[in-house]
Tab-separated table of C-alpha atoms in Angstrom:
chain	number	residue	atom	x	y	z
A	3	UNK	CA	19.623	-11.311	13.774
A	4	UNK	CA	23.265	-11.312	12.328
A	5	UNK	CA	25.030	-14.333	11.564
A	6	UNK	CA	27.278	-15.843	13.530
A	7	UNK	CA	30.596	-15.447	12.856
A	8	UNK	CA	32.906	-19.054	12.894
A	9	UNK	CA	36.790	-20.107	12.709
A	10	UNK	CA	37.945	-20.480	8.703
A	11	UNK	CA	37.791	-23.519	7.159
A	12	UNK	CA	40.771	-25.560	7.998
A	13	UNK	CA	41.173	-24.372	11.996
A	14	UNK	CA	40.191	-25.053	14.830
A	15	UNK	CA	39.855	-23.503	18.356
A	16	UNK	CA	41.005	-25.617	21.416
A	17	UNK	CA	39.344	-24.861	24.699
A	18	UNK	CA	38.772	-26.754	27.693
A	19	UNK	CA	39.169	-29.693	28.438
A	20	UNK	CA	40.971	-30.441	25.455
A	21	UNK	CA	43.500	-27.333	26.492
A	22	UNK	CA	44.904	-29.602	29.110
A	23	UNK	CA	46.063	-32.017	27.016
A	24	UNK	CA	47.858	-29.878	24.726
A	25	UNK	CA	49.106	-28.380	27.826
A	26	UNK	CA	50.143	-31.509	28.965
A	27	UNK	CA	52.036	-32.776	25.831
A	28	UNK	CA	53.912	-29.320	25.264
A	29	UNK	CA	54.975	-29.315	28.782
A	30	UNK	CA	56.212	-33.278	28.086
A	31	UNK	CA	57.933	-31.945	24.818
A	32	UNK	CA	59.746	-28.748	26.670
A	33	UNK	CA	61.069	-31.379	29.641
A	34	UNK	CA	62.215	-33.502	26.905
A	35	UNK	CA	64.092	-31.405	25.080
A	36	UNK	CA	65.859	-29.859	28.119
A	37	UNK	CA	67.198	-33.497	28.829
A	38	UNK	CA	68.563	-33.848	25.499
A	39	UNK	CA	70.225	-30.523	25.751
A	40	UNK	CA	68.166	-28.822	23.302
A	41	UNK	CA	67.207	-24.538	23.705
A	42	UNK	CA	64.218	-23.591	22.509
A	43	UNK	CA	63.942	-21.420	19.138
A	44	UNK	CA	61.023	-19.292	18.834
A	45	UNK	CA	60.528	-17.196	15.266
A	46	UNK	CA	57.915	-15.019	13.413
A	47	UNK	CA	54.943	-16.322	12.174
A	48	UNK	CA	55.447	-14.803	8.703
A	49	UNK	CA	58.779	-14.724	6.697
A	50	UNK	CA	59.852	-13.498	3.363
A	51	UNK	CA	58.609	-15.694	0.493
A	52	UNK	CA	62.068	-16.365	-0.867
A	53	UNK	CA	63.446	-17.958	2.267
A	54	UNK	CA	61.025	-20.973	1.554
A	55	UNK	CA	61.579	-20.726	-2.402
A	56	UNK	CA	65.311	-21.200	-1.334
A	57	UNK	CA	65.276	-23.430	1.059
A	58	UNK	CA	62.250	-25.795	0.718
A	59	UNK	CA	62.329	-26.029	-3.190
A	60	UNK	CA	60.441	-24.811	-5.746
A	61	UNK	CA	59.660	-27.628	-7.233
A	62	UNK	CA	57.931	-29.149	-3.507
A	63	UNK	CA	53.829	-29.007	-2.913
A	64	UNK	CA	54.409	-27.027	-0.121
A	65	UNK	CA	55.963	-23.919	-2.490
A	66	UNK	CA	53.755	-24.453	-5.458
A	67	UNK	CA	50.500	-25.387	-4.026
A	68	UNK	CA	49.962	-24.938	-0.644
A	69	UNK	CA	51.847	-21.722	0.914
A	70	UNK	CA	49.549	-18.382	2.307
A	71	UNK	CA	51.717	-15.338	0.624
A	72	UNK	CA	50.828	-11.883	0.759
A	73	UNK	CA	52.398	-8.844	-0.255
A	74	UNK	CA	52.307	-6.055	2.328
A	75	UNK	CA	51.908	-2.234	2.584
A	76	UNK	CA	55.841	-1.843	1.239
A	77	UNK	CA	55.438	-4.399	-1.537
A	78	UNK	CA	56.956	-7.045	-0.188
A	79	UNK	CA	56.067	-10.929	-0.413
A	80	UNK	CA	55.395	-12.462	2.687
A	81	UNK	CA	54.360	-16.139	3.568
A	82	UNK	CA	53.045	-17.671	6.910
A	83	UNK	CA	55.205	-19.917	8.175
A	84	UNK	CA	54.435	-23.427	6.460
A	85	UNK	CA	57.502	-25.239	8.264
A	86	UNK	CA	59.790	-24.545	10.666
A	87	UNK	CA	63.801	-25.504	9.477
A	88	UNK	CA	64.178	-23.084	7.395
A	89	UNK	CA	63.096	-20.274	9.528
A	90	UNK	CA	64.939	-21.899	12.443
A	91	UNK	CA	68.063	-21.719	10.050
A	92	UNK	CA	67.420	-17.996	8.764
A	93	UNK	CA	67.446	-17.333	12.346
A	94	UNK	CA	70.591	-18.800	13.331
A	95	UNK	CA	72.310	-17.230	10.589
A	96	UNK	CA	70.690	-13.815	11.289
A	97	UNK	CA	72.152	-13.715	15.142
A	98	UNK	CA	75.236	-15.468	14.110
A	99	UNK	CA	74.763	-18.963	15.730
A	100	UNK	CA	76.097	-20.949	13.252
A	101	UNK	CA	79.618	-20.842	13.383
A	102	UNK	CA	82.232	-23.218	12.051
A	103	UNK	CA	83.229	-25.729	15.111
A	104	UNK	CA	80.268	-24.553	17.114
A	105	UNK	CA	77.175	-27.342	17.807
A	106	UNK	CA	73.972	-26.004	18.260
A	107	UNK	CA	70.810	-27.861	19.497
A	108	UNK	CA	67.111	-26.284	18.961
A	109	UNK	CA	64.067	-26.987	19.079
A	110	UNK	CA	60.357	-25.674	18.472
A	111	UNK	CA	56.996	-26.094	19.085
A	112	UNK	CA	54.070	-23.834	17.356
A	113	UNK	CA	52.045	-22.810	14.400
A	114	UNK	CA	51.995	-24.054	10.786
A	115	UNK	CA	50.322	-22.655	7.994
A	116	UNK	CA	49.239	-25.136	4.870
A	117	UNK	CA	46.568	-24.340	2.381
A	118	UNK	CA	45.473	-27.928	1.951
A	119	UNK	CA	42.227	-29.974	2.076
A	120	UNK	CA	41.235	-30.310	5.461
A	121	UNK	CA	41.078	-33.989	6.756
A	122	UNK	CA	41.331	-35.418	10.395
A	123	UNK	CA	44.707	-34.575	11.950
A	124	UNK	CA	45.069	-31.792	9.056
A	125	UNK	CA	44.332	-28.367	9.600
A	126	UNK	CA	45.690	-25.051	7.360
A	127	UNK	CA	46.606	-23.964	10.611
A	128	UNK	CA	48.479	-27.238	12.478
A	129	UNK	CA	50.947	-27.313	15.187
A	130	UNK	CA	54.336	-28.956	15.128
A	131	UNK	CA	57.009	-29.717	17.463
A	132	UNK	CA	60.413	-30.765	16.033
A	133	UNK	CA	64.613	-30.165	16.452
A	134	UNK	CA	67.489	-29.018	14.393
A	135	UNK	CA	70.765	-30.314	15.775
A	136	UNK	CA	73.380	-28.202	14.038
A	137	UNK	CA	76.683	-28.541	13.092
A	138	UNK	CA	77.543	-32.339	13.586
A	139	UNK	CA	78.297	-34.262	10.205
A	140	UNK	CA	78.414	-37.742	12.126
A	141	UNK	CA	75.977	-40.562	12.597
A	142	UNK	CA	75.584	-40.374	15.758
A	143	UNK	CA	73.459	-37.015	15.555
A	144	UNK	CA	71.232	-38.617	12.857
A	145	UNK	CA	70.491	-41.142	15.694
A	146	UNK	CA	70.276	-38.702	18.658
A	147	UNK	CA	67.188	-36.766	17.150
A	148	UNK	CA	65.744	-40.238	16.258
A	149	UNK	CA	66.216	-41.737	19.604
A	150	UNK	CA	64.616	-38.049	21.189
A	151	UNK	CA	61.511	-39.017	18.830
A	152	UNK	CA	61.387	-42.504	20.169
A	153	UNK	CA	61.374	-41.247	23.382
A	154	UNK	CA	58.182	-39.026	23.440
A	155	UNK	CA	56.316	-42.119	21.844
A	156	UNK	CA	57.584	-44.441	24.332
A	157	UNK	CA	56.521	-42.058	27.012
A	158	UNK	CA	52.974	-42.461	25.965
A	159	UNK	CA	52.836	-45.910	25.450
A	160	UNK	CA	52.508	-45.906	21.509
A	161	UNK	CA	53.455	-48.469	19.795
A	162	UNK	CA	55.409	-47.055	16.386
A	163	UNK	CA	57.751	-48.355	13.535
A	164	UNK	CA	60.666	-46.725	12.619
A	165	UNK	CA	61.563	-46.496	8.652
A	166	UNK	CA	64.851	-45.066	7.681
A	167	UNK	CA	66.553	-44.681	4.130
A	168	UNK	CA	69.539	-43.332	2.887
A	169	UNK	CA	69.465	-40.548	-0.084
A	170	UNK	CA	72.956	-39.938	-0.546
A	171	UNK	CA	74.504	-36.733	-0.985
A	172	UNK	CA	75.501	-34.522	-4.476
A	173	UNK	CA	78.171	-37.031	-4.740
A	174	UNK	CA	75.972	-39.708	-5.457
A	175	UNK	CA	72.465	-38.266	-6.366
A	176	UNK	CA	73.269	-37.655	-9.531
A	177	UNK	CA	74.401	-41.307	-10.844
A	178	UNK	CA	70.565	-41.721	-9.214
A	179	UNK	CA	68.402	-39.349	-11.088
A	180	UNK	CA	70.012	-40.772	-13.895
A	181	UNK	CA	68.459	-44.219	-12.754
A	182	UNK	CA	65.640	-42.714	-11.637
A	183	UNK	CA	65.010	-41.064	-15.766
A	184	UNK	CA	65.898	-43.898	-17.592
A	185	UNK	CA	63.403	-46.083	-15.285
A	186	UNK	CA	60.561	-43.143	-15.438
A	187	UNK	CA	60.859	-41.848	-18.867
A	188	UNK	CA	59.604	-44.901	-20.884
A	189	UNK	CA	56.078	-44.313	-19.075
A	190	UNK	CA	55.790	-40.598	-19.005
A	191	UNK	CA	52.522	-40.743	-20.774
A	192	UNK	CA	51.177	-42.886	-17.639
A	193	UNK	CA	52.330	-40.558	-15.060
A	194	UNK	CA	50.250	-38.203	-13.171
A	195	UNK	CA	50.207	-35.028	-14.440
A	196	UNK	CA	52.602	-33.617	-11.701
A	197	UNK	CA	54.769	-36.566	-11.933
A	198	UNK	CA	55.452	-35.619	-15.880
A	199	UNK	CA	56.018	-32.110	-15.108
A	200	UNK	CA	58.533	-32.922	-12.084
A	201	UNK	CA	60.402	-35.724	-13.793
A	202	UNK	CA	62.664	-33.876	-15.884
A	203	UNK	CA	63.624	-31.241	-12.834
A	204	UNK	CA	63.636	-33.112	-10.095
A	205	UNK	CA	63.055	-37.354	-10.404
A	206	UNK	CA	63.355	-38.306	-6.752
A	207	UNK	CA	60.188	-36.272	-6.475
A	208	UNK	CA	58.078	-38.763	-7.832
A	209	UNK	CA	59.105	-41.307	-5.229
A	210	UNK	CA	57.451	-38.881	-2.513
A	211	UNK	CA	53.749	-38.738	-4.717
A	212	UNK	CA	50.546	-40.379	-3.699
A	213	UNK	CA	48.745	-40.473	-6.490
A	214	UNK	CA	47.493	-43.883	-7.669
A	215	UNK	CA	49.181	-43.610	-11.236
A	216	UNK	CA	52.183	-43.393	-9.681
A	217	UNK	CA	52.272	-45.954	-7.760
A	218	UNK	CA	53.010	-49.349	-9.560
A	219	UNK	CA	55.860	-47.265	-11.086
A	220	UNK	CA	56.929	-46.216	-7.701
A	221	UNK	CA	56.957	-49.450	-6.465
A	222	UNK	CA	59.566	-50.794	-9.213
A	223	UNK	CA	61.346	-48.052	-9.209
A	224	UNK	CA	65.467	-48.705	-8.385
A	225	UNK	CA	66.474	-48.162	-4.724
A	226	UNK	CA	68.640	-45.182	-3.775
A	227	UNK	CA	71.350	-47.595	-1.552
A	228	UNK	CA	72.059	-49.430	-4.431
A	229	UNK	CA	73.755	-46.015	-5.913
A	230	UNK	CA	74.873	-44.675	-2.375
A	231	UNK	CA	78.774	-43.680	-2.390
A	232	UNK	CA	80.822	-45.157	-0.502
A	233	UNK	CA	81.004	-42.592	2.244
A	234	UNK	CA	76.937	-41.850	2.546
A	235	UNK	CA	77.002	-46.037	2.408
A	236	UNK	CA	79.419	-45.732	5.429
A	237	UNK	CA	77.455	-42.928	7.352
A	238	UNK	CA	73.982	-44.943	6.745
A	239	UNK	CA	75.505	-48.639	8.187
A	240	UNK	CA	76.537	-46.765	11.045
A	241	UNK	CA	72.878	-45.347	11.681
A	242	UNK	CA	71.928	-48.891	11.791
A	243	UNK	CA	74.631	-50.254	14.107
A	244	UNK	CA	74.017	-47.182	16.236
A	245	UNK	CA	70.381	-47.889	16.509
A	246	UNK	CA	70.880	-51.547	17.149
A	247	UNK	CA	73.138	-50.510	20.080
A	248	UNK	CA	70.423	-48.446	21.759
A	249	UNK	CA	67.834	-50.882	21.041
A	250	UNK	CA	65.427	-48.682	18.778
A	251	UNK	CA	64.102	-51.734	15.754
A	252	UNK	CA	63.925	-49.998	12.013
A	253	UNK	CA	63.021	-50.958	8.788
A	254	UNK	CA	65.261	-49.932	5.447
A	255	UNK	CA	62.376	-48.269	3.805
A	256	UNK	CA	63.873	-47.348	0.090
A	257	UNK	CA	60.665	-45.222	-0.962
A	258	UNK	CA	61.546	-42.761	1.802
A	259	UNK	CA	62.819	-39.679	0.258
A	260	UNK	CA	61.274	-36.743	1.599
A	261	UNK	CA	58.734	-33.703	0.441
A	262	UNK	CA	61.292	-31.430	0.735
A	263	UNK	CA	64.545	-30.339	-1.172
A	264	UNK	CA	67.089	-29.539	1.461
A	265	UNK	CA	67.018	-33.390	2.711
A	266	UNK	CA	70.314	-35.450	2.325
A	267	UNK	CA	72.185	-39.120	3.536
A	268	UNK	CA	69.530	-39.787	6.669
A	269	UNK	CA	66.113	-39.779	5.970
A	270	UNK	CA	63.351	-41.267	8.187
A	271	UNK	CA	59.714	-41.389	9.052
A	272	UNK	CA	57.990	-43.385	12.495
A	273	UNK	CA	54.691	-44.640	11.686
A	274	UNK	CA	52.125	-46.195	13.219
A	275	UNK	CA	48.592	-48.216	12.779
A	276	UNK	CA	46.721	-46.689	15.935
A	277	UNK	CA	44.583	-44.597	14.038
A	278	UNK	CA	43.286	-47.736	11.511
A	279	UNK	CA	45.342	-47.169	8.011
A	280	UNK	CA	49.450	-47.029	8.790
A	281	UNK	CA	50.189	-43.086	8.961
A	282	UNK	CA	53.189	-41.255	9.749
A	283	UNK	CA	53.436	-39.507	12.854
A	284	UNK	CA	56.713	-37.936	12.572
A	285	UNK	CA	59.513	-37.363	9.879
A	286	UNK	CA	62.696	-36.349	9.366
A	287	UNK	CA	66.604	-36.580	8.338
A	288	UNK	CA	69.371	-35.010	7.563
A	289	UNK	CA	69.920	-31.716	5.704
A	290	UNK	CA	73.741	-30.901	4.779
A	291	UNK	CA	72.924	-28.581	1.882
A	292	UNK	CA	70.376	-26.200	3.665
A	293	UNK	CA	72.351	-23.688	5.148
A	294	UNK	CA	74.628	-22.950	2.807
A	295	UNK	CA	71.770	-22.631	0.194
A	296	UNK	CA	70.705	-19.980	2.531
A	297	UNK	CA	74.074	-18.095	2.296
A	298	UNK	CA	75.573	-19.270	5.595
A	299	UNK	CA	78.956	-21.485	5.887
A	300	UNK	CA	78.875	-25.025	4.948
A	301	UNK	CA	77.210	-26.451	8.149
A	302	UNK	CA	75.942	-30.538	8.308
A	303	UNK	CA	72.980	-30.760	10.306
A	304	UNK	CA	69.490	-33.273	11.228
A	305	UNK	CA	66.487	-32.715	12.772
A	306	UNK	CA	62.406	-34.030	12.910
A	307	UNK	CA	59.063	-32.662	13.137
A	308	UNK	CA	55.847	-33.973	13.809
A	309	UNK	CA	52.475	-32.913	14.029
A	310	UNK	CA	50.951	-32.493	17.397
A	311	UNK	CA	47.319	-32.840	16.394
A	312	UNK	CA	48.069	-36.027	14.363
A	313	UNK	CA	50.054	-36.921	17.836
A	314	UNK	CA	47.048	-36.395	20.415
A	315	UNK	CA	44.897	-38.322	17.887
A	316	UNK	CA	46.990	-41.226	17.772
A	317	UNK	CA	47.440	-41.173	21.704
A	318	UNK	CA	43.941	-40.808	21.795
A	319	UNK	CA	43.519	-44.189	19.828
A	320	UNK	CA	45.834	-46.376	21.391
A	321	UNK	CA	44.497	-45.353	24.929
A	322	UNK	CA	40.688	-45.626	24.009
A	323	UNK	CA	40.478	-48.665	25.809
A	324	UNK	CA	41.502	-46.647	28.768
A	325	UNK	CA	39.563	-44.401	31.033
A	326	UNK	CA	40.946	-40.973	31.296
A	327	UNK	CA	42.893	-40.743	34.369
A	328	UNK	CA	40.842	-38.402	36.987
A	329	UNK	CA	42.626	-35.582	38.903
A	330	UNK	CA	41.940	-33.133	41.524
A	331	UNK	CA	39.269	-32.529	43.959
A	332	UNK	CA	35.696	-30.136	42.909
A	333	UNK	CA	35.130	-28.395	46.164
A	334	UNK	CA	31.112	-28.920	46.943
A	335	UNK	CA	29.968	-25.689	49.014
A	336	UNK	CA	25.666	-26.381	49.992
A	337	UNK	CA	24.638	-23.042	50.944
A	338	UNK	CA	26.112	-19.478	51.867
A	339	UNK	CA	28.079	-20.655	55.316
A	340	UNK	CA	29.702	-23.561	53.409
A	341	UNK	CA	30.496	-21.458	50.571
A	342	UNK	CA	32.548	-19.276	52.408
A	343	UNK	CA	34.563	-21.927	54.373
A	344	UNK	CA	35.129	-23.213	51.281
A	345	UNK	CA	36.593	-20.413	49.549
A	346	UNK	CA	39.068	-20.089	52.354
A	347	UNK	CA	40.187	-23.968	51.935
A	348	UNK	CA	39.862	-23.636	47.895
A	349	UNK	CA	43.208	-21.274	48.230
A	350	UNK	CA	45.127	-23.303	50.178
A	351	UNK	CA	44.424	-26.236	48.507
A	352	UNK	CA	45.354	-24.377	45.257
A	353	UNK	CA	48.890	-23.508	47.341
A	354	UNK	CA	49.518	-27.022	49.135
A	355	UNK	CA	48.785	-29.790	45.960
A	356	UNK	CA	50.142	-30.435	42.689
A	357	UNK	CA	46.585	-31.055	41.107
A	358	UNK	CA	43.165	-29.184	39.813
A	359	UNK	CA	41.235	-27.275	42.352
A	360	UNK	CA	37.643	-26.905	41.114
A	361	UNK	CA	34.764	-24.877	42.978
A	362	UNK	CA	31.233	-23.597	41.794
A	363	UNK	CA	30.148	-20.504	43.362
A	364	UNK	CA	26.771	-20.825	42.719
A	365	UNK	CA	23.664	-22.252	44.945
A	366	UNK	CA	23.550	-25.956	43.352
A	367	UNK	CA	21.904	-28.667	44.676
A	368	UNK	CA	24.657	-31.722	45.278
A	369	UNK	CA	23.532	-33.942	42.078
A	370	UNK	CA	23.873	-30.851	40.474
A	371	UNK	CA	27.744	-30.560	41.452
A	372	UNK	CA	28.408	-33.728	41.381
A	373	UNK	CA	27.832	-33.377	37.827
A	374	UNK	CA	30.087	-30.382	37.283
A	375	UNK	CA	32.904	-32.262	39.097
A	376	UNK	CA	32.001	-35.248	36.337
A	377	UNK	CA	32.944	-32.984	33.712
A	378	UNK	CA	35.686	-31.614	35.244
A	379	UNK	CA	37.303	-35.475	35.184
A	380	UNK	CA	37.813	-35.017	39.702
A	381	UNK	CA	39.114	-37.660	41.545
A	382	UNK	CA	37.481	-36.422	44.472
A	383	UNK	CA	34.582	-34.352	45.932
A	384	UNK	CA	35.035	-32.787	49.015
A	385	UNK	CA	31.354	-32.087	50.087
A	386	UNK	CA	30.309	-29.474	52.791
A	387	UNK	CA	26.833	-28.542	53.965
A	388	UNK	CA	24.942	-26.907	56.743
A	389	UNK	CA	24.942	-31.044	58.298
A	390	UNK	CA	27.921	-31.544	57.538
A	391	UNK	CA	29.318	-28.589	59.767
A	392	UNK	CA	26.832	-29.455	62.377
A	393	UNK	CA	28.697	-32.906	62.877
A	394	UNK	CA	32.320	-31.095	62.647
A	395	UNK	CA	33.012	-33.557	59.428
A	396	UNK	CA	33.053	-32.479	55.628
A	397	UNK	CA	32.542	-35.703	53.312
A	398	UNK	CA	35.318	-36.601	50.901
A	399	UNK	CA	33.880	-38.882	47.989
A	400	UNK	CA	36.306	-40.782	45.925
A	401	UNK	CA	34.429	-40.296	42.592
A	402	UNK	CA	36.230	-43.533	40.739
A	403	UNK	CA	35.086	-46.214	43.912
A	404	UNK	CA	32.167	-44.003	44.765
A	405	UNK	CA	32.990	-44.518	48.305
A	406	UNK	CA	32.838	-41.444	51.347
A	407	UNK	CA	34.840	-40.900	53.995
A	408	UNK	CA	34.246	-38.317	57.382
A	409	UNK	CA	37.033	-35.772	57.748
A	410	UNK	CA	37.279	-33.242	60.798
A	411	UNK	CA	36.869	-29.972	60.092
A	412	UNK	CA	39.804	-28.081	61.638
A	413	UNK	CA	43.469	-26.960	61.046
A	414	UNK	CA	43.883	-30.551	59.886
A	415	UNK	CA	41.550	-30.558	57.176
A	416	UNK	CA	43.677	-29.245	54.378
A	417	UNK	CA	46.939	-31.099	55.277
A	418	UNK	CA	44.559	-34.616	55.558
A	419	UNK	CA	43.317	-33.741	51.811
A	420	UNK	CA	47.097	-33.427	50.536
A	421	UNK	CA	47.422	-36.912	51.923
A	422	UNK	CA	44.599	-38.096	50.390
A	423	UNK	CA	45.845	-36.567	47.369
A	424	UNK	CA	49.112	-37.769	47.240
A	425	UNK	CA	48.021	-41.381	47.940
């Protein structure tokens, strides 16, 4: 017998029930986004290598460690997509969206590709939603994409701190790495081994690492505000009045800086405790340099992304106290004269309410159904058997206060269940 063939290491497949609730979030995410104002940007899953060499840095994890490049047929490098601003920005530049006095608002949700260690919430193929608002150098887009974030977490219920930090911009960042050396260099020898060879080429990289050598060096390390110029100093105490106004609560983290190169002035992370150890659930900030590193015109922009698996889990855990919320009525034909009534009312149901319709077509005993409509998470069980039409009633069974109820058979049957339904 052959072996059976399973996803790679690293994926996963999503089927039902747990479909829905991806369903469900993405269609949360796309209604979001529409009342912010933002379009939807959708791009290839593969782009050429250098547009992340450019753009994310070559000195980041993501470029050195963890991208999936291939060279095709013509010779060419190509690399799955590992994050989505850059090719959001290659984009806009390709179909001339970026232009000089012209906002733009996008946003994404899809496919990454990482070749990582798989862990929970971490797969080497992951999905992300985040936004890119383009073209606004002011604080008060820095706090729009934050308060967008805020939103979607507040919409579930999930309790979430918000850390921000300021890394200044070239006018500024370089009075830092020279802070950031002399505090470093004296204990090279006691670095990690990608801490030593990042420290010369880029220093604010080692305030991003995790390794446990690292970190008591980390930890004393000089904070970026105290080096911030006066106009990034400006920009970031307006982020904070802003966010006071609108009644979103931060924290001045100093130790955020970001994986990635193109990141400048704004800089922030949401994280929260649902899922035991503090994690981030989404980051993001502002990136002024980006697009003109990638040969468009000098264009200030901010955006976020965050993982949607690491998003269901933590939903997951801070509703696990909760029962899952049942919806929609499994149709319960016993025998073939039922079964064909019910087929008939199955449709229109389908037509007249705004929740799951289920029906099994085959000859099932009622325990038996009652089971399927268990798994199926119904509300309700409308049950119909050879008795049941000899008494002109079908029996409607509210499966959460296991209680029945007669209801006529008749033109009025469907409109009484969309009552019942809507109630």
């Amino acid at each position: 017998m052959a072996s059976k063939i399973v996803a790679p290491r690293g994926t996963q497949d999503i089927f039902p029930p747990q479909s829905g609730r991806w369903q469900e979030l993405e269609a949360r995410i796309h209604q979001l986004a529409r009342r912010y104002g933002y379009g939807e940007m959708r791009t290839p899953m593969f782009e050429a290598t250098e547009l992340f060499e450019r753009g994310v840095g070559d000195t980041t994890d993501i470029v050195e460690k963890e991208m999936y490049t291939f060279e095709d047929k013509g010779g060419r490098r190509n690399t799955l997509r590992p994050e989505w601003t850059a090719p959001v920005v290659r984009a806009a530049l390709q179909h001339n969206l970026v232009q000089p006095g012209v906002a733009q608002r996008f946003y994404y949700v899809g496919p990454i590709f990482r070749y990582e260690r798989p862990q929970a919430g971490r797969y080497r193929q992951a999905h992300q939603f985040g936004v890119e608002c383009v073209g606004f150098k002011g604080p008060e887009a820095d706090v729009e994409v934050i308060a967008m974030a805020m939103h979607l977490f507040r919409s579930y219920g999930i309790d979430v701190t918000l850390n921000i930090n300021s890394i200044g911009d070239a006018a500024c960042r370089g009075k830092y790495r020279e802070a950031l050396l002399e505090h470093f260099r004296p204990a090279l020898e006691h670095l990690s081994e990608d801490s030593q060879r990042r420290l010369e080429r880029n220093p604010l990289r080692l305030l991003d690492s995790k390794e446990e050598r690292d970190k008591p060096f980390v930890e004393s390390a000089p904070p970026f505000e105290a080096y911030l110029c006066d106009a990034c100093r400006d920009h970031f105490e307006h982020v904070k009045k802003y966010l006071n106004q609108i009644a979103i609560p931060f924290v001045v983290n100093p130790r955020i800086v970001r994986g990635l190169d193109y990141y400048t002035r704004t800089v922030f992370e949401f994280v929260s405790d649902a899922l035991g150890a503090q994690s981030t659930v989404c980051a993001g900030g502002r990136y002024d340099d980006l697009i003109k590193s990638l040969g468009g015109p000098d264009t200030p922009s901010v955006g976020f992304a965050l993982g949607e698996e690491r998003l269901l889990m933590t939903i997951d855990a801070a509703a696990e106290s909760q029962e899952n919320e049942r919806r929609g009525i499994q149709l319960v034909a016993l025998g073939e004269v039922a079964r064909e009534l019910m087929v008939t009312m199955c449709s229109l149901l389908r037509y007249s309410i705004d929740a799951p319709v289920f029906m099994d077509y085959d000859d099932r005993k009622l325990l038996a159904q009652l089971k399927i409509a268990d798994r199926n998470n119904a509300r309700y069980a409308l049950v119909l058997g050879s008795e049941e039409i000899s008494a002109g009633n079908a029996v409607l069974r509210d499966l959460v206060e296991r209680s029945d109820r007669p209801l006529p058979l008749g033109k009025d049957l469907v409109p009484s269940l969309v009552e019942v339904m809507k109630s």
